[in-house]
mmCIF file of C-alpha atoms in Angstrom:
data_model
loop_
_atom_site.group_PDB
_atom_site.id
_atom_site.type_symbol
_atom_site.label_atom_id
_atom_site.label_comp_id
_atom_site.label_asym_id
_atom_site.label_seq_id
_atom_site.Cartn_x
_atom_site.Cartn_y
_atom_site.Cartn_z
ATOM 1 C CA MET G 6 -9.103 -19.276 -65.256
ATOM 2 C CA PHE G 7 -9.736 -19.106 -61.708
ATOM 3 C CA PRO G 8 -13.681 -21.124 -61.180
ATOM 4 C CA SER G 9 -16.137 -19.004 -58.980
ATOM 5 C CA LEU G 10 -15.915 -18.583 -55.664
ATOM 6 C CA LYS G 11 -19.472 -19.069 -54.965
ATOM 7 C CA TYR G 12 -19.464 -22.446 -56.678
ATOM 8 C CA TYR G 13 -16.702 -23.847 -54.637
ATOM 9 C CA TYR G 14 -18.383 -21.973 -51.733
ATOM 10 C CA LEU G 15 -21.213 -24.157 -52.688
ATOM 11 C CA VAL G 16 -18.941 -27.723 -52.979
ATOM 12 C CA LEU G 17 -18.205 -26.919 -49.660
ATOM 13 C CA ILE G 18 -21.741 -26.206 -48.669
ATOM 14 C CA GLY G 19 -22.315 -29.868 -50.553
ATOM 15 C CA ILE G 20 -20.036 -32.066 -48.856
ATOM 16 C CA PHE G 21 -20.753 -30.042 -44.899
ATOM 17 C CA VAL G 22 -24.323 -31.206 -45.514
ATOM 18 C CA SER G 23 -23.700 -34.477 -46.830
ATOM 19 C CA LEU G 24 -21.563 -35.460 -43.837
ATOM 20 C CA VAL G 25 -23.467 -34.029 -41.101
ATOM 21 C CA TYR G 26 -26.392 -36.743 -42.798
ATOM 22 C CA VAL G 27 -23.830 -39.100 -42.832
ATOM 23 C CA TYR G 28 -22.686 -38.929 -39.608
ATOM 24 C CA PHE G 29 -26.534 -38.614 -38.111
ATOM 25 C CA GLY G 30 -28.193 -40.609 -40.171
ATOM 26 C CA TRP G 31 -25.902 -43.156 -40.753
ATOM 27 C CA LYS G 32 -26.863 -45.787 -37.528
ATOM 28 C CA TYR G 33 -27.525 -50.015 -37.962
ATOM 29 C CA PHE G 34 -30.289 -51.224 -36.480
ATOM 30 C CA GLU G 35 -31.300 -54.587 -35.190
ATOM 31 C CA TYR G 36 -35.096 -55.634 -34.410
ATOM 32 C CA ASP G 37 -35.453 -59.473 -32.413
ATOM 33 C CA SER G 38 -38.474 -60.522 -31.492
ATOM 34 C CA GLU G 39 -37.763 -63.362 -29.785
ATOM 35 C CA GLY G 40 -38.971 -64.377 -26.408
ATOM 36 C CA GLU G 41 -41.131 -62.529 -24.147
ATOM 37 C CA VAL G 42 -39.620 -59.062 -24.919
ATOM 38 C CA VAL G 43 -38.702 -57.684 -29.079
ATOM 39 C CA VAL G 44 -35.729 -55.395 -28.966
ATOM 40 C CA PHE G 45 -35.226 -52.525 -31.156
ATOM 41 C CA LEU G 46 -31.189 -51.397 -31.708
ATOM 42 C CA ASN G 47 -29.761 -48.183 -33.110
ATOM 43 C CA ARG G 48 -26.116 -47.477 -32.328
ATOM 44 C CA GLY G 49 -23.624 -45.032 -35.250
ATOM 45 C CA VAL G 50 -21.468 -47.026 -37.622
ATOM 46 C CA ILE G 51 -19.048 -44.874 -37.560
ATOM 47 C CA LEU G 52 -16.369 -45.592 -34.883
ATOM 48 C CA SER G 53 -19.638 -47.717 -33.073
ATOM 49 C CA ASN G 54 -16.709 -50.173 -32.397
ATOM 50 C CA PHE G 55 -14.542 -48.477 -29.679
ATOM 51 C CA PHE G 56 -17.577 -46.465 -28.076
ATOM 52 C CA ASN G 57 -20.661 -46.595 -28.377
ATOM 53 C CA TYR G 58 -21.776 -42.573 -28.141
ATOM 54 C CA ARG G 59 -24.945 -42.722 -30.275
ATOM 55 C CA GLY G 60 -27.105 -46.113 -29.103
ATOM 56 C CA ASN G 61 -30.450 -46.926 -28.549
ATOM 57 C CA ALA G 62 -31.785 -49.633 -27.411
ATOM 58 C CA ILE G 63 -35.024 -50.135 -27.155
ATOM 59 C CA GLU G 64 -36.362 -53.674 -25.220
ATOM 60 C CA ILE G 65 -40.323 -53.590 -24.764
ATOM 61 C CA ARG G 66 -42.334 -56.275 -24.077
ATOM 62 C CA ARG G 67 -44.771 -58.023 -25.968
ATOM 63 C CA SER G 68 -47.699 -57.551 -24.716
ATOM 64 C CA ARG G 69 -47.799 -53.677 -24.314
ATOM 65 C CA ILE G 70 -47.411 -53.211 -27.681
ATOM 66 C CA VAL G 71 -50.830 -51.398 -29.300
ATOM 67 C CA GLY G 72 -49.451 -50.174 -32.414
ATOM 68 C CA TYR G 73 -46.916 -48.237 -34.773
ATOM 69 C CA LYS G 74 -46.476 -46.447 -38.115
ATOM 70 C CA ILE G 75 -43.458 -45.958 -39.971
ATOM 71 C CA TYR G 76 -42.772 -42.734 -40.926
ATOM 72 C CA ASN G 77 -41.040 -42.161 -44.036
ATOM 73 C CA PHE G 78 -39.452 -38.632 -44.868
ATOM 74 C CA LEU G 79 -37.204 -37.058 -48.411
ATOM 75 C CA ILE G 80 -34.273 -38.809 -47.316
ATOM 76 C CA TYR G 81 -35.253 -39.805 -43.000
ATOM 77 C CA LYS G 82 -36.850 -43.019 -41.634
ATOM 78 C CA ARG G 83 -38.737 -42.907 -38.701
ATOM 79 C CA LEU G 84 -40.266 -45.770 -36.246
ATOM 80 C CA VAL G 85 -41.856 -45.257 -34.000
ATOM 81 C CA ILE G 86 -43.574 -47.134 -31.389
ATOM 82 C CA GLU G 87 -47.597 -46.632 -29.919
ATOM 83 C CA ILE G 88 -46.725 -48.427 -26.184
ATOM 84 C CA LYS G 89 -49.152 -49.040 -24.017
ATOM 85 C CA SER G 90 -48.568 -48.968 -19.686
ATOM 86 C CA LYS G 91 -50.847 -49.712 -16.923
ATOM 87 C CA SER G 92 -52.921 -45.783 -17.457
ATOM 88 C CA LYS G 93 -50.590 -44.645 -20.926
ATOM 89 C CA THR G 94 -49.499 -45.000 -24.199
ATOM 90 C CA TYR G 95 -46.254 -43.363 -24.348
ATOM 91 C CA THR G 96 -44.160 -43.301 -27.780
ATOM 92 C CA ARG G 97 -40.515 -44.750 -28.242
ATOM 93 C CA HIS G 98 -38.857 -44.007 -32.130
ATOM 94 C CA SER G 99 -36.119 -45.731 -33.529
ATOM 95 C CA ASN G 100 -33.852 -44.692 -37.638
ATOM 96 C CA ILE G 101 -34.710 -46.598 -39.968
ATOM 97 C CA THR G 102 -32.644 -44.783 -42.286
ATOM 98 C CA PHE G 103 -30.609 -46.820 -44.508
ATOM 99 C CA VAL G 104 -33.452 -49.481 -43.444
ATOM 100 C CA SER G 105 -33.245 -52.055 -46.743
ATOM 101 C CA PRO G 106 -37.005 -51.509 -48.596
ATOM 102 C CA ASN G 107 -36.872 -55.132 -47.855
ATOM 103 C CA LYS G 108 -36.145 -55.514 -44.356
ATOM 104 C CA ILE G 109 -38.758 -52.666 -43.475
ATOM 105 C CA ASN G 110 -41.312 -55.245 -45.009
ATOM 106 C CA TYR G 111 -40.392 -57.965 -42.994
ATOM 107 C CA LEU G 112 -40.460 -55.728 -39.678
ATOM 108 C CA ARG G 113 -43.812 -53.912 -41.120
ATOM 109 C CA GLN G 114 -45.020 -57.740 -41.039
ATOM 110 C CA SER G 115 -43.357 -58.730 -37.863
ATOM 111 C CA LEU G 116 -45.137 -56.309 -36.453
ATOM 112 C CA ASP G 117 -49.087 -56.621 -38.020
ATOM 113 C CA LYS G 118 -48.637 -59.645 -36.569
ATOM 114 C CA LEU G 119 -47.392 -59.282 -33.342
ATOM 115 C CA ILE G 120 -49.875 -56.452 -32.656
ATOM 116 C CA ALA G 121 -53.107 -58.846 -34.048
ATOM 117 C CA LYS G 122 -51.800 -61.305 -31.236
ATOM 118 C CA ASN G 123 -52.518 -58.592 -28.874
ATOM 119 C CA LYS G 124 -55.950 -57.470 -29.687
ATOM 120 C CA SER G 125 -57.011 -61.083 -29.237
#
């Protein structure tokens, strides 16, 4: 008459995993390439109006961006930006999991144009 306990636990585990995924993955992403500084902004969607507990802002001068890569894992997307300093090259990353494919294409076009301009 009662469903098996293993199905109950599977449902609870599924709900827990989906909540963890939404909490850690669901971030608002903003890209601004106007002016001399390029800004990549990530902040949490949940409760971000009250306090910014997961904010990540990357501000880079246009001339210092050397390259970028977009990693597309099964349930997670990451943008990695390569930045040139005086002595070395280092990377910064940003979460773009919930950004639409059209906006990712616009981001690629903008970064490709910026990198081509920096190389010439």
